Protein backbone atom coordinates (compact mmCIF):
# COMPACT_ATOMS: atom_id res chain seq x y z
CA UNK A 1 0.00 0.00 0.00
CA UNK A 2 1.29 3.43 -0.96
CA UNK A 3 0.85 6.28 1.52
CA UNK A 4 -0.51 9.49 -0.03
CA UNK A 5 2.44 11.38 1.43
CA UNK A 6 4.83 9.16 -0.56
CA UNK A 7 3.25 9.98 -3.91
CA UNK A 8 5.25 12.36 -6.12
CA UNK A 9 4.12 16.00 -5.99
CA UNK A 10 2.98 17.44 -9.29
CA UNK A 11 4.75 20.74 -9.83
CA UNK A 12 6.50 22.62 -12.63
CA UNK A 13 10.15 21.76 -13.14
CA UNK A 14 12.35 23.37 -10.50
CA UNK A 15 9.45 24.05 -8.07
CA UNK A 16 8.06 22.27 -5.03
CA UNK A 17 4.48 23.37 -5.62
CA UNK A 18 2.16 24.42 -8.45
CA UNK A 19 0.79 27.72 -7.21
CA UNK A 20 -1.69 28.12 -10.07
CA UNK A 21 -3.20 24.70 -9.44
CA UNK A 22 -3.45 25.25 -5.67
CA UNK A 23 -5.04 28.69 -6.13
CA UNK A 24 -7.56 27.25 -8.59
CA UNK A 25 -8.49 24.41 -6.23
CA UNK A 26 -8.93 26.86 -3.35
CA UNK A 27 -11.19 28.95 -5.60
CA UNK A 28 -13.26 25.82 -6.32
CA UNK A 29 -13.53 25.09 -2.59
CA UNK A 30 -14.75 28.63 -1.91
CA UNK A 31 -17.30 28.45 -4.68
CA UNK A 32 -18.58 25.07 -3.47
CA UNK A 33 -19.04 26.49 0.04
CA UNK A 34 -20.80 29.64 -1.19
CA UNK A 35 -23.15 27.67 -3.41
CA UNK A 36 -24.05 25.37 -0.53
CA UNK A 37 -24.46 28.17 2.04
CA UNK A 38 -25.94 31.08 0.14
CA UNK A 39 -27.69 32.48 3.24
CA UNK A 40 -24.27 32.94 4.91
CA UNK A 41 -23.13 35.72 2.61
CA UNK A 42 -19.45 36.53 2.47
CA UNK A 43 -18.67 40.17 1.81
CA UNK A 44 -14.92 39.95 2.08
CA UNK A 45 -12.57 41.85 4.35
CA UNK A 46 -13.87 45.22 3.20
CA UNK A 47 -17.40 44.35 4.29
CA UNK A 48 -16.76 42.48 7.53
CA UNK A 49 -15.47 43.55 10.98
CA UNK A 50 -11.71 43.09 11.29
CA UNK A 51 -10.22 41.32 14.28
CA UNK A 52 -6.93 43.12 13.67
CA UNK A 53 -8.61 46.56 13.76
CA UNK A 54 -10.76 45.69 16.78
CA UNK A 55 -7.67 44.49 18.63
CA UNK A 56 -6.09 47.93 18.14
CA UNK A 57 -9.33 49.60 19.23
CA UNK A 58 -9.36 47.55 22.43
CA UNK A 59 -5.77 48.47 23.24
CA UNK A 60 -6.72 52.13 22.82
CA UNK A 61 -9.88 51.81 24.93
CA UNK A 62 -8.00 50.04 27.72
CA UNK A 63 -5.48 52.88 27.65
CA UNK A 64 -8.26 55.47 27.79
CA UNK A 65 -9.88 53.75 30.78
CA UNK A 66 -6.60 53.36 32.69
CA UNK A 67 -4.18 55.83 31.06
CA UNK A 68 -1.35 55.70 33.60
CA UNK A 69 -1.24 51.88 33.73
CA UNK A 70 -2.50 50.60 30.40
CA UNK A 71 -1.73 53.61 28.22
CA UNK A 72 1.58 54.36 26.44
CA UNK A 73 4.67 55.21 28.46
CA UNK A 74 4.58 58.94 27.68
CA UNK A 75 1.31 59.47 29.56
CA UNK A 76 1.67 61.33 32.86
CA UNK A 77 -0.84 63.02 35.15
CA UNK A 78 -0.27 66.39 33.50
CA UNK A 79 -1.24 65.10 30.03
CA UNK A 80 -3.54 62.15 30.74
CA UNK A 81 -6.78 64.07 30.19
CA UNK A 82 -5.64 65.25 26.75
CA UNK A 83 -4.46 61.73 25.94
CA UNK A 84 -7.80 60.24 26.96
CA UNK A 85 -9.79 62.72 24.88
CA UNK A 86 -7.66 62.24 21.78
CA UNK A 87 -7.53 58.45 22.14
CA UNK A 88 -11.28 58.14 22.63
CA UNK A 89 -11.98 60.32 19.59
CA UNK A 90 -9.93 57.99 17.40
CA UNK A 91 -10.97 54.70 19.01
CA UNK A 92 -14.70 55.48 19.00
CA UNK A 93 -14.57 56.62 15.38
CA UNK A 94 -12.88 53.36 14.38
CA UNK A 95 -15.30 51.32 16.48
CA UNK A 96 -18.20 53.08 14.78
CA UNK A 97 -16.76 51.95 11.46
CA UNK A 98 -16.56 48.32 12.66
CA UNK A 99 -20.13 48.44 13.93
CA UNK A 100 -21.27 49.77 10.53
CA UNK A 101 -19.54 46.83 8.87
CA UNK A 102 -21.33 44.37 11.16
CA UNK A 103 -24.70 45.95 10.53
CA UNK A 104 -24.06 46.04 6.79
CA UNK A 105 -23.14 42.37 6.92
CA UNK A 106 -26.08 41.27 9.05
CA UNK A 107 -28.95 43.42 7.77
CA UNK A 108 -27.66 44.24 4.31
CA UNK A 109 -26.75 47.51 2.66
CA UNK A 110 -30.12 48.10 0.97
CA UNK A 111 -30.70 51.12 3.20
CA UNK A 112 -27.36 52.72 4.17
CA UNK A 113 -29.17 55.44 6.13
CA UNK A 114 -30.67 52.76 8.38
CA UNK A 115 -27.23 51.24 8.95
CA UNK A 116 -25.70 54.65 9.70
CA UNK A 117 -28.47 55.55 12.12
CA UNK A 118 -28.31 52.28 14.03
CA UNK A 119 -24.50 52.37 14.19
CA UNK A 120 -24.72 55.93 15.51
CA UNK A 121 -27.20 54.88 18.19
CA UNK A 122 -24.96 52.02 19.34
CA UNK A 123 -21.72 53.99 19.46
CA UNK A 124 -23.44 56.94 21.16
CA UNK A 125 -24.81 54.79 23.99
CA UNK A 126 -21.50 52.92 24.25
CA UNK A 127 -19.50 56.14 24.60
CA UNK A 128 -21.82 57.53 27.28
CA UNK A 129 -21.51 54.34 29.34
CA UNK A 130 -17.70 54.36 29.51
CA UNK A 131 -17.46 56.34 32.79
CA UNK A 132 -19.90 53.91 34.44
CA UNK A 133 -17.93 50.95 33.12
CA UNK A 134 -14.70 52.41 34.48
CA UNK A 135 -16.28 52.56 37.97
CA UNK A 136 -17.62 49.01 37.58
CA UNK A 137 -14.20 47.69 36.53
CA UNK A 138 -12.70 49.45 39.56
CA UNK A 139 -14.78 47.13 41.76
CA UNK A 140 -13.37 44.12 39.88
CA UNK A 141 -9.79 45.33 40.34
CA UNK A 142 -10.40 45.95 44.04
CA UNK A 143 -11.96 42.49 44.43
CA UNK A 144 -8.95 40.92 42.74
CA UNK A 145 -6.55 42.74 45.05
CA UNK A 146 -8.58 41.87 48.14
CA UNK A 147 -8.86 38.23 47.11
CA UNK A 148 -5.22 37.46 46.32
CA UNK A 149 -2.62 37.78 49.10
CA UNK A 150 0.16 37.45 46.49
CA UNK A 151 -0.79 40.81 44.95
CA UNK A 152 1.15 43.79 46.23
CA UNK A 153 -0.86 46.61 44.67
CA UNK A 154 -3.87 47.33 42.49
CA UNK A 155 -1.43 48.53 39.84
CA UNK A 156 0.01 45.02 39.73
CA UNK A 157 -3.50 43.65 39.16
CA UNK A 158 -4.00 45.89 36.15
CA UNK A 159 -0.62 45.24 34.60
CA UNK A 160 -0.05 41.56 35.33
CA UNK A 161 -3.26 39.66 36.05
CA UNK A 162 -4.99 37.98 33.08
CA UNK A 163 -8.33 37.98 34.88
CA UNK A 164 -8.40 41.80 34.87
CA UNK A 165 -7.66 41.96 31.14
CA UNK A 166 -10.41 39.42 30.49
CA UNK A 167 -12.93 41.28 32.66
CA UNK A 168 -12.15 44.67 31.07
CA UNK A 169 -12.73 43.16 27.64
CA UNK A 170 -15.91 41.45 28.84
CA UNK A 171 -17.40 44.62 30.31
CA UNK A 172 -16.92 46.44 27.00
CA UNK A 173 -18.05 43.46 24.91
CA UNK A 174 -21.16 42.86 27.04
CA UNK A 175 -22.25 46.46 26.56
CA UNK A 176 -21.87 46.22 22.78
CA UNK A 177 -23.65 42.85 22.76
CA UNK A 178 -26.65 44.35 24.53
CA UNK A 179 -26.71 47.41 22.29
CA UNK A 180 -26.94 45.33 19.12
CA UNK A 181 -23.38 44.62 17.93
CA UNK A 182 -22.97 40.94 18.92
CA UNK A 183 -20.36 40.10 16.28
CA UNK A 184 -17.99 42.92 17.25
CA UNK A 185 -18.59 41.93 20.88
CA UNK A 186 -17.72 38.30 20.15
CA UNK A 187 -14.51 39.32 18.42
CA UNK A 188 -13.55 41.32 21.52
CA UNK A 189 -14.19 38.33 23.78
CA UNK A 190 -12.12 36.04 21.57
CA UNK A 191 -9.22 38.51 21.59
CA UNK A 192 -9.24 38.28 25.39
CA UNK A 193 -9.59 34.51 25.28
CA UNK A 194 -6.57 34.13 23.01
CA UNK A 195 -4.45 36.20 25.41
CA UNK A 196 -5.67 34.93 28.76
CA UNK A 197 -7.19 31.47 28.31
CA UNK A 198 -10.38 32.85 29.89
CA UNK A 199 -13.47 32.35 27.69
CA UNK A 200 -16.39 34.61 28.64
CA UNK A 201 -19.21 34.92 26.14
CA UNK A 202 -20.21 38.58 25.76
CA UNK A 203 -23.82 37.68 26.45
CA UNK A 204 -23.05 36.57 30.01
CA UNK A 205 -24.26 38.98 32.70
CA UNK A 206 -21.74 39.57 35.54
CA UNK A 207 -22.25 41.69 38.65
CA UNK A 208 -19.77 43.99 40.36
CA UNK A 209 -16.62 42.93 42.24
CA UNK A 210 -16.00 39.86 40.08
CA UNK A 211 -12.70 38.01 40.48
CA UNK A 212 -11.18 35.05 38.64
CA UNK A 213 -8.11 33.76 40.49
CA UNK A 214 -5.46 32.48 38.04
CA UNK A 215 -8.15 32.03 35.41
CA UNK A 216 -6.72 29.69 32.78
CA UNK A 217 -9.40 27.40 31.38
CA UNK A 218 -12.41 29.27 32.77
CA UNK A 219 -15.47 29.06 30.49
CA UNK A 220 -18.62 31.14 31.04
CA UNK A 221 -21.49 30.57 28.63
CA UNK A 222 -23.71 33.02 26.80
CA UNK A 223 -26.76 33.00 29.09
CA UNK A 224 -24.94 32.69 32.42
CA UNK A 225 -25.95 35.18 35.12
CA UNK A 226 -23.39 35.92 37.83
CA UNK A 227 -24.18 38.04 40.87
CA UNK A 228 -22.04 40.39 42.94
CA UNK A 229 -18.80 39.54 44.70
CA UNK A 230 -18.43 36.15 43.02
CA UNK A 231 -15.02 34.48 42.89
CA UNK A 232 -13.98 31.73 40.48
CA UNK A 233 -10.75 29.77 40.23
CA UNK A 234 -9.03 28.24 37.21
CA UNK A 235 -10.73 25.65 34.97
CA UNK A 236 -14.25 26.43 36.20
CA UNK A 237 -16.97 25.83 33.62
CA UNK A 238 -20.40 27.47 33.70
CA UNK A 239 -21.79 25.64 30.71
CA UNK A 240 -24.86 24.16 29.07
CA UNK A 241 -26.05 20.66 29.86
CA UNK A 242 -27.88 20.04 26.59
CA UNK A 243 -28.60 21.73 23.26
CA UNK A 244 -32.28 21.41 22.24
CA UNK A 245 -32.94 21.14 18.51
CA UNK A 246 -35.96 21.98 16.39
CA UNK A 247 -37.86 19.56 14.14
CA UNK A 248 -35.23 19.92 11.41
CA UNK A 249 -32.38 19.10 13.78
CA UNK A 250 -31.03 22.66 13.93
CA UNK A 251 -29.98 23.89 17.36
CA UNK A 252 -32.42 26.29 19.01
CA UNK A 253 -30.55 29.47 19.79
CA UNK A 254 -31.00 32.07 22.51
CA UNK A 255 -32.46 29.72 25.14
CA UNK A 256 -31.46 30.21 28.78
CA UNK A 257 -29.18 27.19 29.23
CA UNK A 258 -26.35 28.27 31.54
CA UNK A 259 -26.16 28.58 35.34
CA UNK A 260 -27.30 31.41 37.59
CA UNK A 261 -24.71 32.13 40.28
CA UNK A 262 -26.04 34.35 43.05
CA UNK A 263 -24.13 36.85 45.19
CA UNK A 264 -21.05 35.95 47.28
CA UNK A 265 -20.45 32.52 45.78
CA UNK A 266 -16.99 30.93 45.59
CA UNK A 267 -16.33 28.21 43.00
CA UNK A 268 -13.00 26.41 43.28
CA UNK A 269 -10.70 25.03 40.58
CA UNK A 270 -11.98 22.49 38.11
CA UNK A 271 -15.65 22.68 39.11
CA UNK A 272 -18.16 22.11 36.31
CA UNK A 273 -21.68 23.48 36.63
CA UNK A 274 -24.04 22.70 33.76
CA UNK A 275 -27.53 23.74 32.76
CA UNK A 276 -29.98 26.37 33.96
CA UNK A 277 -29.37 25.67 37.63
CA UNK A 278 -29.09 28.17 40.47
CA UNK A 279 -26.20 28.31 42.92
CA UNK A 280 -27.66 30.01 45.99
CA UNK A 281 -26.10 33.10 47.54
CA UNK A 282 -23.12 32.54 49.81
CA UNK A 283 -22.48 28.98 48.61
CA UNK A 284 -19.07 27.36 48.23
CA UNK A 285 -18.52 24.85 45.42
CA UNK A 286 -15.42 22.72 45.94
CA UNK A 287 -12.76 21.79 43.40
CA UNK A 288 -13.58 19.27 40.65
CA UNK A 289 -17.27 19.08 41.62
CA UNK A 290 -19.64 18.13 38.78
CA UNK A 291 -22.98 19.83 39.39
CA UNK A 292 -26.19 19.67 37.33
CA UNK A 293 -28.76 20.55 40.02
CA UNK A 294 -29.55 23.74 41.90
CA UNK A 295 -28.29 24.21 45.46
CA UNK A 296 -29.81 26.50 48.13
CA UNK A 297 -28.17 29.54 49.63
CA UNK A 298 -25.28 28.84 51.99
CA UNK A 299 -24.52 25.40 50.55
CA UNK A 300 -21.07 23.82 50.80
CA UNK A 301 -20.61 21.25 48.04
CA UNK A 302 -17.45 19.15 47.87
CA UNK A 303 -16.43 16.13 45.85
CA UNK A 304 -15.56 14.12 48.96
CA UNK A 305 -18.94 14.85 50.63
CA UNK A 306 -20.84 13.85 47.52
CA UNK A 307 -18.82 10.62 47.40
CA UNK A 308 -19.55 9.83 51.06
CA UNK A 309 -23.24 10.53 50.63
CA UNK A 310 -23.32 8.22 47.64
CA UNK A 311 -21.70 5.40 49.58
CA UNK A 312 -24.09 5.93 52.52
CA UNK A 313 -27.08 5.69 50.19
CA UNK A 314 -25.68 2.52 48.61
CA UNK A 315 -25.20 0.91 52.04
CA UNK A 316 -28.73 1.89 53.06
CA UNK A 317 -30.22 0.32 49.93
CA UNK A 318 -28.25 -2.90 50.41
CA UNK A 319 -29.04 -3.11 54.12
CA UNK A 320 -25.35 -2.97 55.06
CA UNK A 321 -25.30 0.38 56.88
CA UNK A 322 -22.71 -0.89 59.34
CA UNK A 323 -20.31 -1.52 56.47
CA UNK A 324 -19.98 -5.21 57.38
Short mmCIF file of N, CA, C and O in Angstrom, two decimals, residues 93 187 201 205 221:
data_model
loop_
_atom_site.label_atom_id
_atom_site.label_comp_id
_atom_site.label_asym_id
_atom_site.label_seq_id
_atom_site.Cartn_x
_atom_site.Cartn_y
_atom_site.Cartn_z
N UNK A 93 -14.32 56.47 16.82
CA UNK A 93 -14.57 56.62 15.38
C UNK A 93 -14.30 55.30 14.65
O UNK A 93 -15.08 54.89 13.77
N UNK A 187 -15.91 39.18 18.81
CA UNK A 187 -14.51 39.32 18.42
C UNK A 187 -13.70 39.83 19.60
O UNK A 187 -12.59 39.35 19.88
N UNK A 201 -18.36 34.47 27.24
CA UNK A 201 -19.21 34.92 26.14
C UNK A 201 -19.73 36.32 26.46
O UNK A 201 -20.12 36.60 27.60
N UNK A 205 -24.03 37.82 31.83
CA UNK A 205 -24.26 38.98 32.70
C UNK A 205 -23.50 38.77 34.01
O UNK A 205 -23.70 37.77 34.69
N UNK A 221 -20.64 30.61 29.81
CA UNK A 221 -21.49 30.57 28.63
C UNK A 221 -22.37 31.79 28.43
O UNK A 221 -22.51 32.65 29.31
#
